[in-house]
Short mmCIF file of C-alpha atoms (C1' of nucleotides) in Angstrom, two decimals:
data_model
loop_
_atom_site.label_atom_id
_atom_site.label_comp_id
_atom_site.label_asym_id
_atom_site.label_seq_id
_atom_site.Cartn_x
_atom_site.Cartn_y
_atom_site.Cartn_z
CA MET W 1 20.69 -28.72 6.12
CA TYR W 2 19.75 -28.99 2.47
CA ALA W 3 23.40 -29.46 1.63
CA ALA W 4 23.19 -33.00 2.93
CA GLN W 5 20.56 -33.75 0.31
CA VAL W 6 22.68 -32.48 -2.54
CA PRO W 7 24.78 -35.15 -4.27
CA LYS W 8 28.47 -34.54 -3.89
CA GLY W 9 29.95 -32.24 -6.44
CA GLU W 10 26.66 -30.83 -7.64
CA LYS W 11 26.45 -27.86 -5.37
CA THR W 12 29.69 -26.45 -6.62
CA SER W 13 28.78 -27.23 -10.22
CA TRP W 14 25.86 -24.83 -9.89
CA MET W 15 28.28 -22.07 -9.11
CA THR W 16 30.55 -22.53 -12.11
CA GLU W 17 29.91 -21.92 -15.77
CA PRO W 18 29.10 -25.04 -17.76
CA THR W 19 31.90 -25.88 -20.20
CA SER W 20 29.82 -27.51 -22.90
CA GLU W 21 26.33 -27.46 -24.34
CA THR W 22 25.86 -30.99 -23.09
CA GLU W 23 26.71 -30.01 -19.55
CA LEU W 24 24.39 -27.02 -19.68
CA LEU W 25 21.57 -29.11 -21.09
CA GLU W 26 22.09 -31.79 -18.45
CA ARG W 27 21.77 -29.22 -15.71
CA ALA W 28 18.67 -27.75 -17.30
CA ASN W 29 17.09 -31.16 -17.72
CA LYS W 30 17.55 -31.84 -14.03
CA LEU W 31 15.53 -28.74 -13.21
CA ALA W 32 12.52 -29.90 -15.23
CA GLY W 33 9.64 -30.85 -12.96
CA LEU W 34 10.96 -28.89 -10.00
CA ALA W 35 8.91 -26.18 -8.34
CA LEU W 36 10.65 -22.82 -8.10
CA GLY W 37 10.28 -22.92 -4.31
CA THR W 38 12.19 -26.19 -4.15
CA LEU W 39 14.98 -24.88 -6.33
CA ALA W 40 15.16 -21.62 -4.41
CA ALA W 41 15.45 -23.53 -1.11
CA ARG W 42 18.37 -25.53 -2.47
CA LEU W 43 20.12 -22.32 -3.41
CA SER W 44 19.13 -20.57 -0.18
CA ILE W 45 17.31 -17.88 -2.09
CA PRO W 46 14.19 -16.28 -0.60
CA VAL W 47 10.97 -16.59 -2.61
CA PRO W 48 8.79 -13.50 -3.11
CA GLU W 49 5.01 -13.69 -2.58
CA ASP W 50 4.49 -12.30 -6.06
CA LEU W 51 6.64 -10.77 -8.77
CA LYS W 52 5.25 -7.25 -8.68
CA ARG W 53 8.44 -5.88 -7.29
CA GLN W 54 10.82 -8.58 -8.43
CA LYS W 55 9.99 -9.07 -12.06
CA GLY W 56 13.28 -10.68 -12.93
CA TRP W 57 13.31 -13.12 -10.04
CA VAL W 58 12.65 -16.26 -12.07
CA GLY W 59 15.35 -15.41 -14.56
CA MET W 60 17.90 -14.69 -11.84
CA LEU W 61 17.06 -17.93 -10.06
CA LEU W 62 17.60 -19.97 -13.22
CA GLU W 63 20.86 -18.17 -13.91
CA LYS W 64 22.20 -19.21 -10.54
CA ALA W 65 20.88 -22.74 -10.87
CA LEU W 66 22.55 -23.20 -14.24
CA GLY W 67 25.80 -21.46 -13.44
CA ALA W 68 25.45 -18.34 -15.55
CA VAL W 69 27.77 -15.58 -14.53
CA ALA W 70 25.72 -12.85 -12.90
CA ALA W 71 26.90 -9.71 -14.59
CA SER W 72 25.42 -6.96 -16.64
CA ARG W 73 26.64 -7.15 -20.18
CA ALA W 74 25.29 -6.98 -23.68
CA GLU W 75 26.51 -10.49 -24.41
CA PRO W 76 25.04 -13.99 -24.09
CA ASP W 77 24.74 -15.34 -20.56
CA PHE W 78 27.05 -18.23 -21.29
CA LEU W 79 29.76 -16.33 -23.08
CA GLN W 80 32.05 -19.28 -23.76
CA LEU W 81 29.23 -21.27 -25.27
CA GLY W 82 27.58 -18.33 -26.98
CA ILE W 83 24.25 -19.25 -25.43
CA GLU W 84 21.60 -16.91 -24.07
CA LEU W 85 19.39 -18.12 -21.23
CA LYS W 86 15.73 -17.14 -21.32
CA SER W 87 13.05 -18.16 -18.90
CA LEU W 88 9.69 -18.29 -20.67
CA PRO W 89 6.48 -17.88 -18.64
CA VAL W 90 3.82 -20.23 -20.00
CA ASP W 91 0.19 -21.11 -19.25
CA HIS W 92 -1.22 -24.57 -18.54
CA ARG W 93 -1.08 -25.41 -22.24
CA GLY W 94 2.54 -24.48 -22.52
CA ARG W 95 1.88 -21.25 -24.37
CA PRO W 96 3.92 -18.14 -23.58
CA VAL W 97 1.98 -15.57 -21.59
CA GLU W 98 4.41 -12.73 -22.07
CA SER W 99 6.68 -11.24 -24.67
CA THR W 100 10.41 -11.87 -24.34
CA PHE W 101 12.84 -9.03 -23.89
CA VAL W 102 15.80 -9.34 -26.27
CA CYS W 103 18.02 -6.31 -25.87
CA SER W 104 18.03 -2.60 -25.44
CA ILE W 105 18.49 -0.40 -28.47
CA ALA W 106 21.58 1.71 -28.79
CA LEU W 107 20.09 4.50 -30.83
CA PRO W 108 23.23 6.32 -31.89
CA GLU W 109 24.96 3.26 -33.31
CA ILE W 110 22.20 1.19 -34.84
CA ALA W 111 22.45 3.06 -38.12
CA ASP W 112 25.82 1.56 -39.01
CA ILE W 113 25.28 -1.95 -37.76
CA GLU W 114 24.54 -5.01 -39.86
CA TRP W 115 21.96 -7.54 -38.70
CA GLU W 116 24.66 -10.15 -38.25
CA GLU W 117 26.53 -7.81 -35.93
CA SER W 118 23.49 -6.61 -34.04
CA ARG W 119 22.87 -7.14 -30.35
CA ALA W 120 19.58 -8.78 -31.21
CA TRP W 121 21.15 -11.43 -33.44
CA LYS W 122 23.98 -12.10 -30.97
CA LYS W 123 21.37 -12.88 -28.34
CA LEU W 124 19.03 -14.88 -30.53
CA ARG W 125 21.43 -17.03 -32.54
CA ARG W 126 21.43 -19.63 -29.77
CA VAL W 127 19.04 -19.63 -26.82
CA LEU W 128 18.34 -22.01 -23.98
CA TRP W 129 14.61 -21.61 -23.40
CA VAL W 130 13.38 -22.73 -20.02
CA PRO W 131 9.57 -22.72 -19.82
CA VAL W 132 8.16 -22.03 -16.36
CA GLN W 133 4.54 -21.80 -15.29
CA GLY W 134 3.85 -18.11 -15.43
CA LYS W 135 0.21 -17.49 -14.59
CA LYS W 136 -0.34 -15.05 -11.75
CA GLU W 137 -2.79 -17.46 -10.09
CA ILE W 138 0.13 -19.71 -9.22
CA ALA W 139 2.38 -18.45 -6.44
CA PRO W 140 6.04 -18.16 -7.52
CA ALA W 141 7.07 -20.93 -5.12
CA ASP W 142 4.61 -23.36 -6.70
CA ARG W 143 5.45 -22.69 -10.31
CA VAL W 144 6.92 -25.73 -12.03
CA ILE W 145 9.89 -25.67 -14.37
CA GLY W 146 9.42 -27.32 -17.76
CA ALA W 147 11.68 -29.18 -20.15
CA PRO W 148 14.37 -26.92 -21.60
CA LEU W 149 14.92 -26.28 -25.30
CA LEU W 150 18.32 -25.44 -26.74
CA TRP W 151 17.35 -23.56 -29.86
CA SER W 152 18.69 -21.74 -32.87
CA PRO W 153 16.39 -20.00 -35.32
CA GLY W 154 15.72 -21.95 -38.49
CA GLU W 155 15.91 -20.47 -41.95
CA SER W 156 12.39 -19.04 -41.96
CA GLU W 157 12.72 -17.76 -38.42
CA ARG W 158 15.97 -16.03 -39.31
CA MET W 159 14.31 -14.36 -42.27
CA VAL W 160 11.45 -13.01 -40.18
CA LEU W 161 13.72 -11.75 -37.43
CA ARG W 162 16.09 -10.14 -39.89
CA SER W 163 13.26 -8.53 -41.83
CA ASP W 164 11.69 -7.04 -38.70
CA TRP W 165 15.02 -5.85 -37.41
CA LEU W 166 15.92 -4.27 -40.74
CA GLN W 167 12.63 -2.41 -40.94
CA LEU W 168 12.74 -1.16 -37.37
CA SER W 169 16.40 -0.24 -37.27
CA ALA W 170 16.00 1.60 -40.57
CA MET W 171 13.25 3.70 -39.07
CA ILE W 172 15.48 4.48 -36.11
CA ALA W 173 18.39 5.30 -38.37
CA GLU W 174 16.18 7.65 -40.37
CA GLY W 175 15.17 9.49 -37.24
CA ARG W 176 11.60 8.20 -37.35
CA THR W 177 11.60 6.71 -33.85
CA ALA W 178 8.57 8.77 -32.98
CA GLU W 179 6.59 6.69 -35.49
CA ILE W 180 7.59 3.39 -33.93
CA THR W 181 5.00 1.64 -31.78
CA GLY W 182 4.59 -1.87 -30.45
CA HIS W 183 2.35 -2.64 -33.41
CA LEU W 184 5.24 -2.93 -35.83
CA GLY W 185 7.15 -6.14 -36.48
CA GLU W 186 5.87 -9.66 -37.10
CA ALA W 187 8.13 -11.41 -34.56
CA LEU W 188 10.36 -8.67 -33.23
CA GLN W 189 8.80 -5.48 -31.91
CA VAL W 190 10.10 -2.30 -30.29
CA ARG W 191 8.68 -1.27 -26.94
CA PRO W 192 9.70 1.02 -24.09
CA LYS W 193 12.30 -0.37 -21.74
CA ALA W 194 13.02 1.74 -18.73
CA ALA W 195 13.09 1.94 -14.97
CA ARG W 196 10.63 4.80 -15.02
CA GLY W 197 8.62 6.84 -17.44
CA SER W 198 10.88 9.81 -17.00
CA SER W 199 13.98 7.94 -18.19
CA ARG W 200 15.46 9.54 -21.23
CA ARG W 201 18.15 8.84 -23.75
CA LEU W 202 19.45 10.60 -26.82
CA ALA W 203 17.75 10.27 -30.16
CA PHE W 204 17.45 12.37 -33.26
CA ASP W 205 14.57 13.27 -35.51
CA GLU W 206 14.29 13.31 -39.30
CA ASP W 207 16.12 16.61 -39.52
CA GLY W 208 18.97 15.25 -37.42
CA ALA W 209 18.03 17.36 -34.44
CA ILE W 210 18.91 15.78 -31.12
CA TYR W 211 16.24 15.30 -28.52
CA ASP W 212 15.43 13.11 -25.52
CA GLU W 213 13.13 10.15 -25.71
CA GLN W 214 12.17 7.12 -23.72
CA PRO W 215 14.63 4.21 -23.92
CA LYS W 216 13.42 1.32 -26.04
CA GLY W 217 14.20 -2.33 -26.51
CA PHE W 218 13.51 -5.23 -28.84
CA TYR W 219 10.99 -7.82 -27.70
CA LEU W 220 9.90 -11.17 -29.16
CA ARG W 221 6.16 -11.53 -29.56
CA PRO W 222 4.47 -14.43 -27.74
CA SER W 223 3.25 -15.77 -31.09
CA PHE W 224 6.85 -16.28 -32.15
CA THR W 225 7.97 -18.07 -28.98
CA ARG W 226 4.79 -20.11 -28.99
CA ALA W 227 5.53 -21.30 -32.51
CA LEU W 228 9.07 -22.32 -31.67
CA LEU W 229 7.90 -24.29 -28.64
CA GLU W 230 5.25 -26.01 -30.73
CA LYS W 231 7.80 -26.93 -33.32
CA HIS W 232 9.89 -28.81 -30.76
CA PHE W 233 7.33 -30.02 -28.25
CA VAL W 234 3.95 -31.60 -28.61
CA LEU W 235 1.61 -29.12 -27.00
CA PRO W 236 -2.16 -29.53 -26.62
CA HIS W 237 -4.21 -27.70 -29.23
CA GLU W 238 -7.60 -26.14 -28.25
"C1'" DT S 1 -8.74 -10.64 -23.27
"C1'" DA S 2 -4.71 -9.72 -26.07
"C1'" DT S 3 -1.51 -6.27 -26.62
"C1'" DT S 4 1.03 -2.12 -25.85
"C1'" DG S 5 3.17 0.94 -23.01
"C1'" DA S 6 4.88 1.40 -18.11
"C1'" DT S 7 7.40 -0.19 -14.48
"C1'" DC S 8 10.45 -2.84 -10.69
"C1'" DA S 9 15.05 -4.78 -8.62
"C1'" DT S 10 19.94 -5.01 -8.92
"C1'" DG S 11 24.92 -4.09 -10.17
"C1'" DC S 12 28.46 -1.19 -11.83
"C1'" DG G 1 22.45 6.10 -16.56
"C1'" DC G 2 22.38 1.88 -18.72
"C1'" DA G 3 22.93 -2.83 -18.77
"C1'" DT G 4 21.01 -7.21 -16.86
"C1'" DG G 5 16.64 -10.01 -15.32
"C1'" DA G 6 11.49 -9.48 -16.84
"C1'" DT G 7 6.14 -8.79 -15.47
"C1'" DC G 8 2.57 -5.45 -14.47
"C1'" DA G 9 -1.51 -3.09 -15.68
"C1'" DA G 10 -4.06 0.17 -18.52
"C1'" DT G 11 -6.27 0.18 -22.85
"C1'" DA G 12 -7.74 -0.99 -27.40
#
DNA sequence: TATTGATCATGC
DNA sequence: GCATGATCAATA
């Protein structure tokens, strides 16, 4: 049915990994202006009424539409290209309405890792941001996809990210994870990341004693993603 | 109302 | 259980 409306060759291209940045960007540009319901119909993917029980639905949909390989791994979505795909929920002014999850924190190993070798940096060194209307008032099917941004942090952004990461990972390495809250970090913060409150993983305190604590992850604050969008797009003030 | 802490689905 | 994809919802 919908297949007849798809130009020849395009349907299969959605299923394969893009081989260049240009190809990825071309695909992403074609999605701009589309409602999620329209895209989902093309891919024969059911659309949920809301995202309460399918919080990652938008991200998964974009992955399929752009040809990312669906697999769990602590590497960028487009491995060959070294590019991470991130959907970014925005309000009517184009401002992010949520923080952006970056990566989980491997407590035992973070002590001996350099920033340049960190999971966080590997994910953030090159990101394809795809803004999507993200206000709850708009049903998922009606949310419109925005213009994509292929981004790498600039010098000042790198400094801020590195500084936050250094501070937070040092605290973890010193066994001071109990002192870490979401208040810390200018751009990068540490927050819980788990399937349930009872999830536990190994950690150690200042005396080196091992104990269980809630799994945590790095998140990008909305102020940071807002600034990077404003740097590349003209967004309304107010 | 902005932000932090809690939570949901899926795959291996 | 832990990685991926995130948003929900209580609270400051």
